[in-house]
mmCIF file of C-alpha atoms in Angstrom:
data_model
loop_
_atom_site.group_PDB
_atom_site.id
_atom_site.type_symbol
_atom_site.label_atom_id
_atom_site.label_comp_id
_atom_site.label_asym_id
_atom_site.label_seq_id
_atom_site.Cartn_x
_atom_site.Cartn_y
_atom_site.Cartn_z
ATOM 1 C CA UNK A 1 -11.598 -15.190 0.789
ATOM 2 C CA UNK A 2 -9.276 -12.803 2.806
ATOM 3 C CA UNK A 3 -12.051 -10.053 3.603
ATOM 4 C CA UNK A 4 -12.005 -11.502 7.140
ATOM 5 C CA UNK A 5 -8.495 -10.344 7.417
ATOM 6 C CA UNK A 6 -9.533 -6.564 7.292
ATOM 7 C CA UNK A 7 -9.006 -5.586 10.699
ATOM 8 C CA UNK A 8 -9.835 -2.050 10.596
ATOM 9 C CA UNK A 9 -13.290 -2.512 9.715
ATOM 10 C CA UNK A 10 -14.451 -5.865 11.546
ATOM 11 C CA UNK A 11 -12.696 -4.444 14.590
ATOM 12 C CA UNK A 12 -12.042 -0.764 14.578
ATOM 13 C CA UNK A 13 -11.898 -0.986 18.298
ATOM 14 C CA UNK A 14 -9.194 -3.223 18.466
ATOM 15 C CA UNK A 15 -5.256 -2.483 19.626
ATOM 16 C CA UNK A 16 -4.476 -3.844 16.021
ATOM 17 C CA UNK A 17 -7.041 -1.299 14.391
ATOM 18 C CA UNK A 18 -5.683 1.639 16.682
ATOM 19 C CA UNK A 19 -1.972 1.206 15.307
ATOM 20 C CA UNK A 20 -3.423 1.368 11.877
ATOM 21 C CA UNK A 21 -4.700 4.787 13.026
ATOM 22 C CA UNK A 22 -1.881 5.698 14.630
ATOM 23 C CA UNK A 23 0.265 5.126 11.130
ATOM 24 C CA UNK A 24 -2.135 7.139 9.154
ATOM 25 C CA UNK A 25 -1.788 9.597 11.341
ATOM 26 C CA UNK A 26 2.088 9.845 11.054
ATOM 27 C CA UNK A 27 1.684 10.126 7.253
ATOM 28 C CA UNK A 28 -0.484 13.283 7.940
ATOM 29 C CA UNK A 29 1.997 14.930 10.007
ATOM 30 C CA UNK A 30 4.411 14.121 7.141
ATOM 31 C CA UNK A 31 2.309 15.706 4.633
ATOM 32 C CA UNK A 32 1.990 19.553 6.306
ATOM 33 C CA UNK A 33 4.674 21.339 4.458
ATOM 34 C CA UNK A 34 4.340 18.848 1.312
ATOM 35 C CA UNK A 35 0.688 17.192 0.383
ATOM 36 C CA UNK A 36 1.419 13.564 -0.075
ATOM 37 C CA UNK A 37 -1.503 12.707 -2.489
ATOM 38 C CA UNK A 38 0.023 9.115 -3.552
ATOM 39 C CA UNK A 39 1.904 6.325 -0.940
ATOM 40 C CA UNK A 40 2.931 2.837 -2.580
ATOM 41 C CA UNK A 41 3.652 0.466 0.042
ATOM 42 C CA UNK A 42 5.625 -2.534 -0.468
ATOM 43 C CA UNK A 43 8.181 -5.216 1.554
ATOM 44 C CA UNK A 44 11.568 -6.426 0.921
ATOM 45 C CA UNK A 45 10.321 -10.411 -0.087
ATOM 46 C CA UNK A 46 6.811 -12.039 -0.086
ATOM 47 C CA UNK A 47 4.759 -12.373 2.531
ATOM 48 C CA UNK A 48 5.655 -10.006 4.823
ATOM 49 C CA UNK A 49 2.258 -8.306 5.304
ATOM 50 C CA UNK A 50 2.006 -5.239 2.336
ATOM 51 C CA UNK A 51 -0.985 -6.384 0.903
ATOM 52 C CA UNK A 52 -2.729 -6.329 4.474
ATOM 53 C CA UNK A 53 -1.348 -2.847 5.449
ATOM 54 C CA UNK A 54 -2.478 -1.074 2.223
ATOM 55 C CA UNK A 55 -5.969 -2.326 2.697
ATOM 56 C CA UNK A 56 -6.472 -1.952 6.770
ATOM 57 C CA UNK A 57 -4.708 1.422 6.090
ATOM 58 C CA UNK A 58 -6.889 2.327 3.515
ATOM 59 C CA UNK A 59 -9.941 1.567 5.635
ATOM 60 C CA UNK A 60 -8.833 4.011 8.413
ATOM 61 C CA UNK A 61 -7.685 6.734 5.957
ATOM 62 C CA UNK A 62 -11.310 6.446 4.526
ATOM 63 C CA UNK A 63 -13.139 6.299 8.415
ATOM 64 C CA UNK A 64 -11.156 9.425 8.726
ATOM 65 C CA UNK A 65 -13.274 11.129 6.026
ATOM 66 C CA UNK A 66 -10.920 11.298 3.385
ATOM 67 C CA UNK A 67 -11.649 9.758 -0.325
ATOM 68 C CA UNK A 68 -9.490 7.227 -0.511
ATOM 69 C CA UNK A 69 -8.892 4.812 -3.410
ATOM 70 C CA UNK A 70 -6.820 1.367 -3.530
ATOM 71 C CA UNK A 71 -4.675 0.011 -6.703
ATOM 72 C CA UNK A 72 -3.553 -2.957 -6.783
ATOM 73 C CA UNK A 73 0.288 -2.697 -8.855
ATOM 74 C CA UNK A 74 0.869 -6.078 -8.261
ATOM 75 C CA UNK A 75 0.016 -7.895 -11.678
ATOM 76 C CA UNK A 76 2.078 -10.997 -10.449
ATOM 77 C CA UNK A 77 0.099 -12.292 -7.450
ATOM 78 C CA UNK A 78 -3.002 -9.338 -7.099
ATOM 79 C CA UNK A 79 -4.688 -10.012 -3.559
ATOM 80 C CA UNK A 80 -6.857 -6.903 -3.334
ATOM 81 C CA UNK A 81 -9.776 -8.358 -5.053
ATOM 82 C CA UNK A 82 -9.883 -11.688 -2.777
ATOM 83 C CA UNK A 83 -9.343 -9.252 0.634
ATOM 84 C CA UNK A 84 -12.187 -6.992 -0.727
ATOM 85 C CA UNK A 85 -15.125 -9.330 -2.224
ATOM 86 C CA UNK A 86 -14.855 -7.511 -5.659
ATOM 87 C CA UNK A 87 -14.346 -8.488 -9.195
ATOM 88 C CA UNK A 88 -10.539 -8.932 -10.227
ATOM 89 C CA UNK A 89 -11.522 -6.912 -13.219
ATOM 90 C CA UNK A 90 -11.702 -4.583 -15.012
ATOM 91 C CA UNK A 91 -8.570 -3.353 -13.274
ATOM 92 C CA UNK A 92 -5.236 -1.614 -13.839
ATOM 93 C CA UNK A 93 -4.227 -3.319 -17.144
ATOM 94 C CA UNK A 94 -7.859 -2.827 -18.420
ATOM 95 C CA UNK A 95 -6.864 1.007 -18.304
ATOM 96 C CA UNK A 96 -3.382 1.108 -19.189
ATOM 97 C CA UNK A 97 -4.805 -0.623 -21.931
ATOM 98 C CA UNK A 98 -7.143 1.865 -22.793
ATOM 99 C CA UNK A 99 -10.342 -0.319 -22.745
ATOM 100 C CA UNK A 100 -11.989 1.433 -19.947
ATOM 101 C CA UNK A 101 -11.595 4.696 -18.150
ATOM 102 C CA UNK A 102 -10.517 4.589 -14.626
ATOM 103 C CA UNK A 103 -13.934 6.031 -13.502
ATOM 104 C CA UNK A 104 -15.550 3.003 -14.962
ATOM 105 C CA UNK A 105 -12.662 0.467 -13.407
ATOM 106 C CA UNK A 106 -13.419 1.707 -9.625
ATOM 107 C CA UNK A 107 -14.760 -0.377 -7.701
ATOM 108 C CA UNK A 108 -17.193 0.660 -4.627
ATOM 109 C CA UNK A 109 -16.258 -1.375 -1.315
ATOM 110 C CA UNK A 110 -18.154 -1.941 1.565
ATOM 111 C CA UNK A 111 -16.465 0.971 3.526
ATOM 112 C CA UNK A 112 -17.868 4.045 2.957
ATOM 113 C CA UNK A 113 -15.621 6.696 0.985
ATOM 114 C CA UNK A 114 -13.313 3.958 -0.333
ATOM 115 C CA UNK A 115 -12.579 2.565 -3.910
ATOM 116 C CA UNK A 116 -10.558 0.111 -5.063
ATOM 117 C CA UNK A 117 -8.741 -0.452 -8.614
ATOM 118 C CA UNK A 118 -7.788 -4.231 -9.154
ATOM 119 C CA UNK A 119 -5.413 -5.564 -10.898
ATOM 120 C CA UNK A 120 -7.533 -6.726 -14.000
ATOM 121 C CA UNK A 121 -6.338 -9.109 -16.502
ATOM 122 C CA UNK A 122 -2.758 -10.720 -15.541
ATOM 123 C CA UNK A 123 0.005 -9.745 -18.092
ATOM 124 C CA UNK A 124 2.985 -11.399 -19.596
ATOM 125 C CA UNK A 125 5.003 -8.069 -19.120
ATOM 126 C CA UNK A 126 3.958 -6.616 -16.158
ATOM 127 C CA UNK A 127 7.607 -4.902 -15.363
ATOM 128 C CA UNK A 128 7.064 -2.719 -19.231
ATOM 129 C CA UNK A 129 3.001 -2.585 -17.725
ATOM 130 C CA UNK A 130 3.936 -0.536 -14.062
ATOM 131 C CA UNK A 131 6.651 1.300 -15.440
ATOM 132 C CA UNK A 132 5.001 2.907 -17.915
ATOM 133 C CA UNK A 133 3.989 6.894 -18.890
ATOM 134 C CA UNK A 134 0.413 5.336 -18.623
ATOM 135 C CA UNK A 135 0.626 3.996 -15.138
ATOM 136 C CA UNK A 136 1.896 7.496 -13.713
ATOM 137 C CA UNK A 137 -0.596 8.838 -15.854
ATOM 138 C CA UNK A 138 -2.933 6.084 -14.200
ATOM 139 C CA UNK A 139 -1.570 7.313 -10.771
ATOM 140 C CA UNK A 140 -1.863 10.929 -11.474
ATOM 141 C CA UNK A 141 -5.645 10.601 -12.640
ATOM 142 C CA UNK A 142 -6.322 8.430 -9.460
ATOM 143 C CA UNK A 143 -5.093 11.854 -7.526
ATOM 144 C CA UNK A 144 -7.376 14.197 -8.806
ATOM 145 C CA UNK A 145 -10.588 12.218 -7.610
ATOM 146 C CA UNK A 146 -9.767 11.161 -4.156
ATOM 147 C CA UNK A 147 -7.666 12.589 -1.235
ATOM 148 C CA UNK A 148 -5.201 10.001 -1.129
ATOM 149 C CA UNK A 149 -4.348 7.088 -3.479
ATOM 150 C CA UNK A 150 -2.774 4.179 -1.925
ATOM 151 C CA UNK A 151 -0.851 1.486 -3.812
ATOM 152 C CA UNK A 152 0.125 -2.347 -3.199
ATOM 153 C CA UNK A 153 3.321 -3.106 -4.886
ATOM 154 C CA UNK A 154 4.866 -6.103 -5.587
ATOM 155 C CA UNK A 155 7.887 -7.007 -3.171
ATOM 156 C CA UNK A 156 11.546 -5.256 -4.325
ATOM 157 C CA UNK A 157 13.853 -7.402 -4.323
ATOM 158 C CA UNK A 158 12.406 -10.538 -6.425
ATOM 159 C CA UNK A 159 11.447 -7.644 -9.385
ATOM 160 C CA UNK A 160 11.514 -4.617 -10.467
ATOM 161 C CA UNK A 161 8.000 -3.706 -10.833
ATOM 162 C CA UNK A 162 7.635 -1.720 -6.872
ATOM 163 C CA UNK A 163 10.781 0.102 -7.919
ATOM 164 C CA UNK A 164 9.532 1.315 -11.241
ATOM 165 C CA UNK A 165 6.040 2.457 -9.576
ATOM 166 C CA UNK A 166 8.021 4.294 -6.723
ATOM 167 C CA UNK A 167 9.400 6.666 -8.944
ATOM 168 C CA UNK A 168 5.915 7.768 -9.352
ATOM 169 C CA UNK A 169 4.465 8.291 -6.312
ATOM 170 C CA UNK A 170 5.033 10.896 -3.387
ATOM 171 C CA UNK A 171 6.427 8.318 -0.642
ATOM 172 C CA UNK A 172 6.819 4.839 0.037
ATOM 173 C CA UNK A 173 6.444 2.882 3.057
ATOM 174 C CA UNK A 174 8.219 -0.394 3.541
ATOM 175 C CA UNK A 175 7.136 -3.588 5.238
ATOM 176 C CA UNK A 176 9.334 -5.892 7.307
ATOM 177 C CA UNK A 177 8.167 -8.109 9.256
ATOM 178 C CA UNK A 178 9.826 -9.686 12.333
ATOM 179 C CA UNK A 179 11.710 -13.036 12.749
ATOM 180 C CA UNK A 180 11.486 -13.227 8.535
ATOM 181 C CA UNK A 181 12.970 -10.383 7.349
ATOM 182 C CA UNK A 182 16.870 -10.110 7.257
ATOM 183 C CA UNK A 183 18.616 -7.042 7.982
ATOM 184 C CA UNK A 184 20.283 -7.450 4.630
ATOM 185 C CA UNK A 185 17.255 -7.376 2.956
ATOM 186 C CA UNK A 186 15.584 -4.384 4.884
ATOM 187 C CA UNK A 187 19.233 -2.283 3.521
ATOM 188 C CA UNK A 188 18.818 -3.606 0.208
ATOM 189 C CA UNK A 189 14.993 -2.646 0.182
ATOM 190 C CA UNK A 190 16.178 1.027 1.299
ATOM 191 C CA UNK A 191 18.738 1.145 -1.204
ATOM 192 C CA UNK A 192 16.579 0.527 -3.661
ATOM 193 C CA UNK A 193 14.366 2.571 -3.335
ATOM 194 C CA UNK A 194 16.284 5.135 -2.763
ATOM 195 C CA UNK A 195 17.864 4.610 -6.394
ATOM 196 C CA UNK A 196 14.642 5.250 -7.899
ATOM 197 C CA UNK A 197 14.700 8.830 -6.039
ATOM 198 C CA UNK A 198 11.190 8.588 -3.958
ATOM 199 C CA UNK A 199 11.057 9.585 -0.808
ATOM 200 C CA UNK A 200 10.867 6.435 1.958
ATOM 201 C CA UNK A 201 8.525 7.730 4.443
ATOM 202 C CA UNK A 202 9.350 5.436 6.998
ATOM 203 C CA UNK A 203 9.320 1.071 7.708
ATOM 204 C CA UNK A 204 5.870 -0.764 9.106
ATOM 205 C CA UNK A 205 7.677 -3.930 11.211
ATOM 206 C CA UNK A 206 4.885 -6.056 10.886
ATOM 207 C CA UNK A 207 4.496 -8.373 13.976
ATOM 208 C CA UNK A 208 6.685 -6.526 16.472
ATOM 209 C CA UNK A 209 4.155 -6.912 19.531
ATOM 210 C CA UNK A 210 2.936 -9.046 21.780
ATOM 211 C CA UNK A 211 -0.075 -9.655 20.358
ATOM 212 C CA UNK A 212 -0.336 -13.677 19.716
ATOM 213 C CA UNK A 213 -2.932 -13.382 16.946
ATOM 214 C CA UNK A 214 -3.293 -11.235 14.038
ATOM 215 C CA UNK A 215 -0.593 -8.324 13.515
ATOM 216 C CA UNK A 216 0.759 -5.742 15.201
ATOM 217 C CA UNK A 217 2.319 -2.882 14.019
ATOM 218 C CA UNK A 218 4.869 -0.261 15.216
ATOM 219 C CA UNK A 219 5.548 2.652 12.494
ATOM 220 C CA UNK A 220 9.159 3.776 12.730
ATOM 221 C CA UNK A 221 9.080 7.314 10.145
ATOM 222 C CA UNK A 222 11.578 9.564 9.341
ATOM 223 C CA UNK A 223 11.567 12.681 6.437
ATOM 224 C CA UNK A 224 14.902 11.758 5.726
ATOM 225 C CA UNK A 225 15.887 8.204 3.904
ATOM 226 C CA UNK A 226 18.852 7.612 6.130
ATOM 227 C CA UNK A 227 16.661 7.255 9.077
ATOM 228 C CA UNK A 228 15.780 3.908 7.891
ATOM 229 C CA UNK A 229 17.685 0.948 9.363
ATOM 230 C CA UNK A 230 21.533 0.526 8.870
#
């Protein structure tokens, strides 16, 4: 069980649980001239930390008073479930499927004023699955129940499947984390996403303080994609 691991509620006092604020904060000031209803976050490679930034984010976008609900794109290696305590399912592919509403799919979570989707049974074709009319559909329906709908994506450079759900969303926020992500990689991940025309919001580098245990983060944002890294 990961549920330990959600900083932002065991320890909302904590430096680690203030940067959290601090990014969701950055993403409202980002959102004043444009609403930003939908933010997929993903990384470059695996385990760099997306999984864990969705969900602690989530928390403090939902202690902030805002209705806040969770999807889990990744139908490769889904985490959300385990870092929550809920069922893996019914989830995402349960309602792309059309054998449950997402109403029905939602999951309650132990922090008030958030909900989270799971992944749901694992496909053979999850690519086809994410970048589908039905998952922006999916993403769209998520919108008009809850203030802010925040997505964990599979990394972008081992598939396709966080590119194809970027083009549905209304920004995307990268993980890198330090000492394992190349600078190579953090271009390609920009590139990438910039191909599929969202709009990069800005990079979480994931480990860049001090701090010996846990993670610290330091939010580097920009409304323009070439202020990512070169």
């Amino acid at each position: 069980m990961l549920y330990h691991k959600l900083v932002a509620w065991h320890d909302p006092k904590s430096p680690i649980a203030e940067t959290y604020r601090i990014l969701r904060t950055n993403i409202q000031f980002m959102s004043i001239d444009s609403k930003i209803k939908s933010v997929l976050i993903t990384s470059s490679s695996p385990n760099e930390g997306k999984s864990l930034t969705t969900s602690n984010l989530a928390i403090s976008m939902a202690q902030n008073n805002n209705k806040v609900i969770i999807i889990d794109g990744d139908l490769r290696k889904p985490v959300l479930h385990d870092l929550f305590d809920v069922s893996s399912g019914p989830g995402v592919t349960d309602v792309l499927l059309g054998q449950v509403e997402i109403t029905s799919a939602l999951q309650e979570t132990v922090v008030e004023n958030l909900r989270v989707l799971t992944s749901g049974q694992l496909p053979p074709n999850p690519a086809e699955m994410v970048g589908s009319a039905r998952m922006k559909q999916l993403i769209r329906e998520a919108e008009n129940i809850a203030d802010v709908v925040l997505i964990d994506s599979p990394p972008l450079l081992p598939v396709t499947d966080g590119a194809l759900l970027a083009a549905g969303v209304g920004g995307v926020i990268i993980v890198i984390t330090r000492g394992l992500t190349k600078k190579n990689q953090a271009i390609k991940a920009k590139e990438i996403i910039n191909s599929s025309q969202a709009r990069l919001l800005g990079m979480v580098f994931n480990k860049s303080g001090t701090e010996r245990k846990g993670y610290y983060y330091y939010y580097y944002s920009g409304k323009q994609n070439n202020n990512a890294p070169k």
